[in-house]
Amino acid sequence: MFEGVRAFSGFSVDDIEAARTFYAETLGVRVIQENGMLFLNVAGGRDILIYPKPNHVPAGYTVLNFPVTDVERAVDELIARGVEFEHYEGTPIETDAKGIHRGGGPLIAWFTDPAGNVLSVIQE
């Protein structure tokens, strides 16, 4: 039924303007605003929908991953832009002082958007 359909993903936020500022200005993603919603214009030709939801509850998982060639550099640049990284201690995804998980698999660091949604930079 859906073979060949150009599906896309989306998630909610509680403040669309704060989300627009964060994604466009802090992260540098091309953002299109239409009908009270945002579309993140990312590489690969699939926009990501961000929609307002008054009773928004942040997801308990990573909703969006940004692949990078150098996680250390990406973390440093995002910190310089005011992004705060999540720190996990005593768990399988324990992070170091910078917020980078180095315990197996690709290097990854998690942070949140203004609505509390979890995002990551992950080394390719």
mmCIF file with all atom_site columns, C-alpha atoms in Angstrom:
data_model
loop_
_atom_site.group_PDB
_atom_site.id
_atom_site.type_symbol
_atom_site.label_atom_id
_atom_site.label_alt_id
_atom_site.label_comp_id
_atom_site.label_asym_id
_atom_site.label_entity_id
_atom_site.label_seq_id
_atom_site.pdbx_PDB_ins_code
_atom_site.Cartn_x
_atom_site.Cartn_y
_atom_site.Cartn_z
_atom_site.occupancy
_atom_site.B_iso_or_equiv
_atom_site.pdbx_formal_charge
_atom_site.auth_seq_id
_atom_site.auth_comp_id
_atom_site.auth_asym_id
_atom_site.auth_atom_id
_atom_site.pdbx_PDB_model_num
ATOM 1   C CA . MET A 1 1   ? 0.000  0.000  0.000  1.00 0.00 ? 1   MET A CA 1
ATOM 2   C CA . PHE A 1 2   ? 2.760  2.486  0.890  1.00 0.00 ? 2   PHE A CA 1
ATOM 3   C CA . GLU A 1 3   ? 5.469  1.246  -1.438 1.00 0.00 ? 3   GLU A CA 1
ATOM 4   C CA . GLY A 1 4   ? 7.112  4.241  -3.083 1.00 0.00 ? 4   GLY A CA 1
ATOM 5   C CA . VAL A 1 5   ? 5.359  6.749  -0.802 1.00 0.00 ? 5   VAL A CA 1
ATOM 6   C CA . ARG A 1 6   ? 7.605  9.602  0.365  1.00 0.00 ? 6   ARG A CA 1
ATOM 7   C CA . ALA A 1 7   ? 7.008  9.229  4.088  1.00 0.00 ? 7   ALA A CA 1
ATOM 8   C CA . PHE A 1 8   ? 8.414  11.686 6.602  1.00 0.00 ? 8   PHE A CA 1
ATOM 9   C CA . SER A 1 9   ? 8.756  11.840 10.351 1.00 0.00 ? 9   SER A CA 1
ATOM 10  C CA . GLY A 1 10  ? 7.628  14.449 12.826 1.00 0.00 ? 10  GLY A CA 1
ATOM 11  C CA . PHE A 1 11  ? 7.495  15.322 16.483 1.00 0.00 ? 11  PHE A CA 1
ATOM 12  C CA . SER A 1 12  ? 5.813  17.879 18.706 1.00 0.00 ? 12  SER A CA 1
ATOM 13  C CA . VAL A 1 13  ? 6.978  20.926 20.641 1.00 0.00 ? 13  VAL A CA 1
ATOM 14  C CA . ASP A 1 14  ? 5.243  23.230 23.078 1.00 0.00 ? 14  ASP A CA 1
ATOM 15  C CA . ASP A 1 15  ? 6.576  26.500 21.610 1.00 0.00 ? 15  ASP A CA 1
ATOM 16  C CA . ILE A 1 16  ? 6.911  26.685 17.830 1.00 0.00 ? 16  ILE A CA 1
ATOM 17  C CA . GLU A 1 17  ? 8.797  29.996 17.840 1.00 0.00 ? 17  GLU A CA 1
ATOM 18  C CA . ALA A 1 18  ? 11.370 28.762 20.363 1.00 0.00 ? 18  ALA A CA 1
ATOM 19  C CA . ALA A 1 19  ? 11.795 25.649 18.209 1.00 0.00 ? 19  ALA A CA 1
ATOM 20  C CA . ARG A 1 20  ? 12.237 27.757 15.055 1.00 0.00 ? 20  ARG A CA 1
ATOM 21  C CA . THR A 1 21  ? 14.900 29.879 16.706 1.00 0.00 ? 21  THR A CA 1
ATOM 22  C CA . PHE A 1 22  ? 16.735 26.845 18.074 1.00 0.00 ? 22  PHE A CA 1
ATOM 23  C CA . TYR A 1 23  ? 16.734 24.779 14.893 1.00 0.00 ? 23  TYR A CA 1
ATOM 24  C CA . ALA A 1 24  ? 17.403 27.669 12.501 1.00 0.00 ? 24  ALA A CA 1
ATOM 25  C CA . GLU A 1 25  ? 19.727 29.890 14.501 1.00 0.00 ? 25  GLU A CA 1
ATOM 26  C CA . THR A 1 26  ? 21.422 27.624 17.030 1.00 0.00 ? 26  THR A CA 1
ATOM 27  C CA . LEU A 1 27  ? 21.721 24.468 14.912 1.00 0.00 ? 27  LEU A CA 1
ATOM 28  C CA . GLY A 1 28  ? 21.807 26.138 11.495 1.00 0.00 ? 28  GLY A CA 1
ATOM 29  C CA . VAL A 1 29  ? 19.160 23.919 9.897  1.00 0.00 ? 29  VAL A CA 1
ATOM 30  C CA . ARG A 1 30  ? 17.086 25.389 7.075  1.00 0.00 ? 30  ARG A CA 1
ATOM 31  C CA . VAL A 1 31  ? 13.600 25.817 8.529  1.00 0.00 ? 31  VAL A CA 1
ATOM 32  C CA . ILE A 1 32  ? 10.404 26.478 6.595  1.00 0.00 ? 32  ILE A CA 1
ATOM 33  C CA . GLN A 1 33  ? 7.415  27.739 8.571  1.00 0.00 ? 33  GLN A CA 1
ATOM 34  C CA . GLU A 1 34  ? 3.955  26.989 7.153  1.00 0.00 ? 34  GLU A CA 1
ATOM 35  C CA . ASN A 1 35  ? 0.501  26.811 8.689  1.00 0.00 ? 35  ASN A CA 1
ATOM 36  C CA . GLY A 1 36  ? 1.847  27.173 12.216 1.00 0.00 ? 36  GLY A CA 1
ATOM 37  C CA . MET A 1 37  ? 4.242  24.245 11.788 1.00 0.00 ? 37  MET A CA 1
ATOM 38  C CA . LEU A 1 38  ? 7.920  23.893 10.961 1.00 0.00 ? 38  LEU A CA 1
ATOM 39  C CA . PHE A 1 39  ? 9.636  21.773 8.362  1.00 0.00 ? 39  PHE A CA 1
ATOM 40  C CA . LEU A 1 40  ? 13.322 21.046 8.913  1.00 0.00 ? 40  LEU A CA 1
ATOM 41  C CA . ASN A 1 41  ? 14.941 20.887 5.499  1.00 0.00 ? 41  ASN A CA 1
ATOM 42  C CA . VAL A 1 42  ? 17.692 18.295 5.965  1.00 0.00 ? 42  VAL A CA 1
ATOM 43  C CA . ALA A 1 43  ? 19.941 16.535 3.469  1.00 0.00 ? 43  ALA A CA 1
ATOM 44  C CA . GLY A 1 44  ? 18.419 13.552 1.728  1.00 0.00 ? 44  GLY A CA 1
ATOM 45  C CA . GLY A 1 45  ? 15.249 15.231 0.539  1.00 0.00 ? 45  GLY A CA 1
ATOM 46  C CA . ARG A 1 46  ? 12.992 14.325 3.457  1.00 0.00 ? 46  ARG A CA 1
ATOM 47  C CA . ASP A 1 47  ? 11.744 17.210 5.555  1.00 0.00 ? 47  ASP A CA 1
ATOM 48  C CA . ILE A 1 48  ? 11.010 16.634 9.235  1.00 0.00 ? 48  ILE A CA 1
ATOM 49  C CA . LEU A 1 49  ? 7.757  18.048 10.572 1.00 0.00 ? 49  LEU A CA 1
ATOM 50  C CA . ILE A 1 50  ? 7.663  19.871 13.885 1.00 0.00 ? 50  ILE A CA 1
ATOM 51  C CA . TYR A 1 51  ? 4.169  20.683 15.075 1.00 0.00 ? 51  TYR A CA 1
ATOM 52  C CA . PRO A 1 52  ? 2.834  22.525 18.114 1.00 0.00 ? 52  PRO A CA 1
ATOM 53  C CA . LYS A 1 53  ? 1.061  20.533 20.783 1.00 0.00 ? 53  LYS A CA 1
ATOM 54  C CA . PRO A 1 54  ? -0.317 22.320 23.851 1.00 0.00 ? 54  PRO A CA 1
ATOM 55  C CA . ASN A 1 55  ? 0.017  19.252 26.090 1.00 0.00 ? 55  ASN A CA 1
ATOM 56  C CA . HIS A 1 56  ? 3.409  18.281 24.661 1.00 0.00 ? 56  HIS A CA 1
ATOM 57  C CA . VAL A 1 57  ? 5.430  15.737 26.608 1.00 0.00 ? 57  VAL A CA 1
ATOM 58  C CA . PRO A 1 58  ? 9.013  15.204 25.416 1.00 0.00 ? 58  PRO A CA 1
ATOM 59  C CA . ALA A 1 59  ? 9.722  11.769 24.020 1.00 0.00 ? 59  ALA A CA 1
ATOM 60  C CA . GLY A 1 60  ? 11.736 9.452  26.256 1.00 0.00 ? 60  GLY A CA 1
ATOM 61  C CA . TYR A 1 61  ? 14.044 8.592  23.369 1.00 0.00 ? 61  TYR A CA 1
ATOM 62  C CA . THR A 1 62  ? 16.160 10.313 20.709 1.00 0.00 ? 62  THR A CA 1
ATOM 63  C CA . VAL A 1 63  ? 13.858 11.837 18.091 1.00 0.00 ? 63  VAL A CA 1
ATOM 64  C CA . LEU A 1 64  ? 16.539 13.168 15.747 1.00 0.00 ? 64  LEU A CA 1
ATOM 65  C CA . ASN A 1 65  ? 20.185 12.249 15.117 1.00 0.00 ? 65  ASN A CA 1
ATOM 66  C CA . PHE A 1 66  ? 22.640 14.502 13.307 1.00 0.00 ? 66  PHE A CA 1
ATOM 67  C CA . PRO A 1 67  ? 25.487 12.453 11.767 1.00 0.00 ? 67  PRO A CA 1
ATOM 68  C CA . VAL A 1 68  ? 28.848 14.252 11.919 1.00 0.00 ? 68  VAL A CA 1
ATOM 69  C CA . THR A 1 69  ? 32.394 13.303 11.006 1.00 0.00 ? 69  THR A CA 1
ATOM 70  C CA . ASP A 1 70  ? 33.839 14.568 14.294 1.00 0.00 ? 70  ASP A CA 1
ATOM 71  C CA . VAL A 1 71  ? 31.693 14.414 17.436 1.00 0.00 ? 71  VAL A CA 1
ATOM 72  C CA . GLU A 1 72  ? 34.307 16.212 19.553 1.00 0.00 ? 72  GLU A CA 1
ATOM 73  C CA . ARG A 1 73  ? 34.286 19.186 17.208 1.00 0.00 ? 73  ARG A CA 1
ATOM 74  C CA . ALA A 1 74  ? 30.486 19.215 16.889 1.00 0.00 ? 74  ALA A CA 1
ATOM 75  C CA . VAL A 1 75  ? 30.082 19.160 20.675 1.00 0.00 ? 75  VAL A CA 1
ATOM 76  C CA . ASP A 1 76  ? 32.571 22.012 21.082 1.00 0.00 ? 76  ASP A CA 1
ATOM 77  C CA . GLU A 1 77  ? 30.810 24.094 18.426 1.00 0.00 ? 77  GLU A CA 1
ATOM 78  C CA . LEU A 1 78  ? 27.367 23.464 19.909 1.00 0.00 ? 78  LEU A CA 1
ATOM 79  C CA . ILE A 1 79  ? 28.586 24.301 23.423 1.00 0.00 ? 79  ILE A CA 1
ATOM 80  C CA . ALA A 1 80  ? 29.919 27.585 22.020 1.00 0.00 ? 80  ALA A CA 1
ATOM 81  C CA . ARG A 1 81  ? 26.389 28.233 20.694 1.00 0.00 ? 81  ARG A CA 1
ATOM 82  C CA . GLY A 1 82  ? 24.871 27.671 24.125 1.00 0.00 ? 82  GLY A CA 1
ATOM 83  C CA . VAL A 1 83  ? 23.774 24.038 23.783 1.00 0.00 ? 83  VAL A CA 1
ATOM 84  C CA . GLU A 1 84  ? 24.001 21.980 26.966 1.00 0.00 ? 84  GLU A CA 1
ATOM 85  C CA . PHE A 1 85  ? 24.691 18.272 26.646 1.00 0.00 ? 85  PHE A CA 1
ATOM 86  C CA . GLU A 1 86  ? 23.031 15.534 28.645 1.00 0.00 ? 86  GLU A CA 1
ATOM 87  C CA . HIS A 1 87  ? 25.161 13.615 31.135 1.00 0.00 ? 87  HIS A CA 1
ATOM 88  C CA . TYR A 1 88  ? 24.362 10.012 31.987 1.00 0.00 ? 88  TYR A CA 1
ATOM 89  C CA . GLU A 1 89  ? 26.151 8.294  34.856 1.00 0.00 ? 89  GLU A CA 1
ATOM 90  C CA . GLY A 1 90  ? 25.958 4.709  36.040 1.00 0.00 ? 90  GLY A CA 1
ATOM 91  C CA . THR A 1 91  ? 24.070 3.533  32.953 1.00 0.00 ? 91  THR A CA 1
ATOM 92  C CA . PRO A 1 92  ? 25.046 1.609  29.803 1.00 0.00 ? 92  PRO A CA 1
ATOM 93  C CA . ILE A 1 93  ? 25.133 4.951  27.971 1.00 0.00 ? 93  ILE A CA 1
ATOM 94  C CA . GLU A 1 94  ? 27.416 6.677  30.467 1.00 0.00 ? 94  GLU A CA 1
ATOM 95  C CA . THR A 1 95  ? 28.931 9.897  29.138 1.00 0.00 ? 95  THR A CA 1
ATOM 96  C CA . ASP A 1 96  ? 32.144 11.745 29.909 1.00 0.00 ? 96  ASP A CA 1
ATOM 97  C CA . ALA A 1 97  ? 32.511 15.295 31.235 1.00 0.00 ? 97  ALA A CA 1
ATOM 98  C CA . LYS A 1 98  ? 31.692 16.730 27.780 1.00 0.00 ? 98  LYS A CA 1
ATOM 99  C CA . GLY A 1 99  ? 28.587 14.566 27.424 1.00 0.00 ? 99  GLY A CA 1
ATOM 100 C CA . ILE A 1 100 ? 30.060 12.123 24.900 1.00 0.00 ? 100 ILE A CA 1
ATOM 101 C CA . HIS A 1 101 ? 29.325 8.404  25.156 1.00 0.00 ? 101 HIS A CA 1
ATOM 102 C CA . ARG A 1 102 ? 32.492 6.448  24.390 1.00 0.00 ? 102 ARG A CA 1
ATOM 103 C CA . GLY A 1 103 ? 31.467 3.022  25.680 1.00 0.00 ? 103 GLY A CA 1
ATOM 104 C CA . GLY A 1 104 ? 31.148 1.098  22.436 1.00 0.00 ? 104 GLY A CA 1
ATOM 105 C CA . GLY A 1 105 ? 29.576 1.819  19.100 1.00 0.00 ? 105 GLY A CA 1
ATOM 106 C CA . PRO A 1 106 ? 29.929 5.190  17.437 1.00 0.00 ? 106 PRO A CA 1
ATOM 107 C CA . LEU A 1 107 ? 30.723 8.254  19.525 1.00 0.00 ? 107 LEU A CA 1
ATOM 108 C CA . ILE A 1 108 ? 27.461 10.000 20.379 1.00 0.00 ? 108 ILE A CA 1
ATOM 109 C CA . ALA A 1 109 ? 26.368 12.965 22.486 1.00 0.00 ? 109 ALA A CA 1
ATOM 110 C CA . TRP A 1 110 ? 22.800 13.877 23.415 1.00 0.00 ? 110 TRP A CA 1
ATOM 111 C CA . PHE A 1 111 ? 21.198 17.271 23.937 1.00 0.00 ? 111 PHE A CA 1
ATOM 112 C CA . THR A 1 112 ? 17.657 18.619 24.029 1.00 0.00 ? 112 THR A CA 1
ATOM 113 C CA . ASP A 1 113 ? 15.690 21.197 22.106 1.00 0.00 ? 113 ASP A CA 1
ATOM 114 C CA . PRO A 1 114 ? 13.718 23.890 23.986 1.00 0.00 ? 114 PRO A CA 1
ATOM 115 C CA . ALA A 1 115 ? 10.747 21.506 24.279 1.00 0.00 ? 115 ALA A CA 1
ATOM 116 C CA . GLY A 1 116 ? 12.863 18.795 25.924 1.00 0.00 ? 116 GLY A CA 1
ATOM 117 C CA . ASN A 1 117 ? 13.029 16.501 22.884 1.00 0.00 ? 117 ASN A CA 1
ATOM 118 C CA . VAL A 1 118 ? 16.264 14.505 22.844 1.00 0.00 ? 118 VAL A CA 1
ATOM 119 C CA . LEU A 1 119 ? 18.569 14.992 19.852 1.00 0.00 ? 119 LEU A CA 1
ATOM 120 C CA . SER A 1 120 ? 22.072 13.705 19.187 1.00 0.00 ? 120 SER A CA 1
ATOM 121 C CA . VAL A 1 121 ? 25.240 14.223 17.241 1.00 0.00 ? 121 VAL A CA 1
ATOM 122 C CA . ILE A 1 122 ? 26.620 10.841 16.221 1.00 0.00 ? 122 ILE A CA 1
ATOM 123 C CA . GLN A 1 123 ? 29.930 10.148 14.554 1.00 0.00 ? 123 GLN A CA 1
ATOM 124 C CA . GLU A 1 124 ? 29.729 8.491  11.156 1.00 0.00 ? 124 GLU A CA 1
#
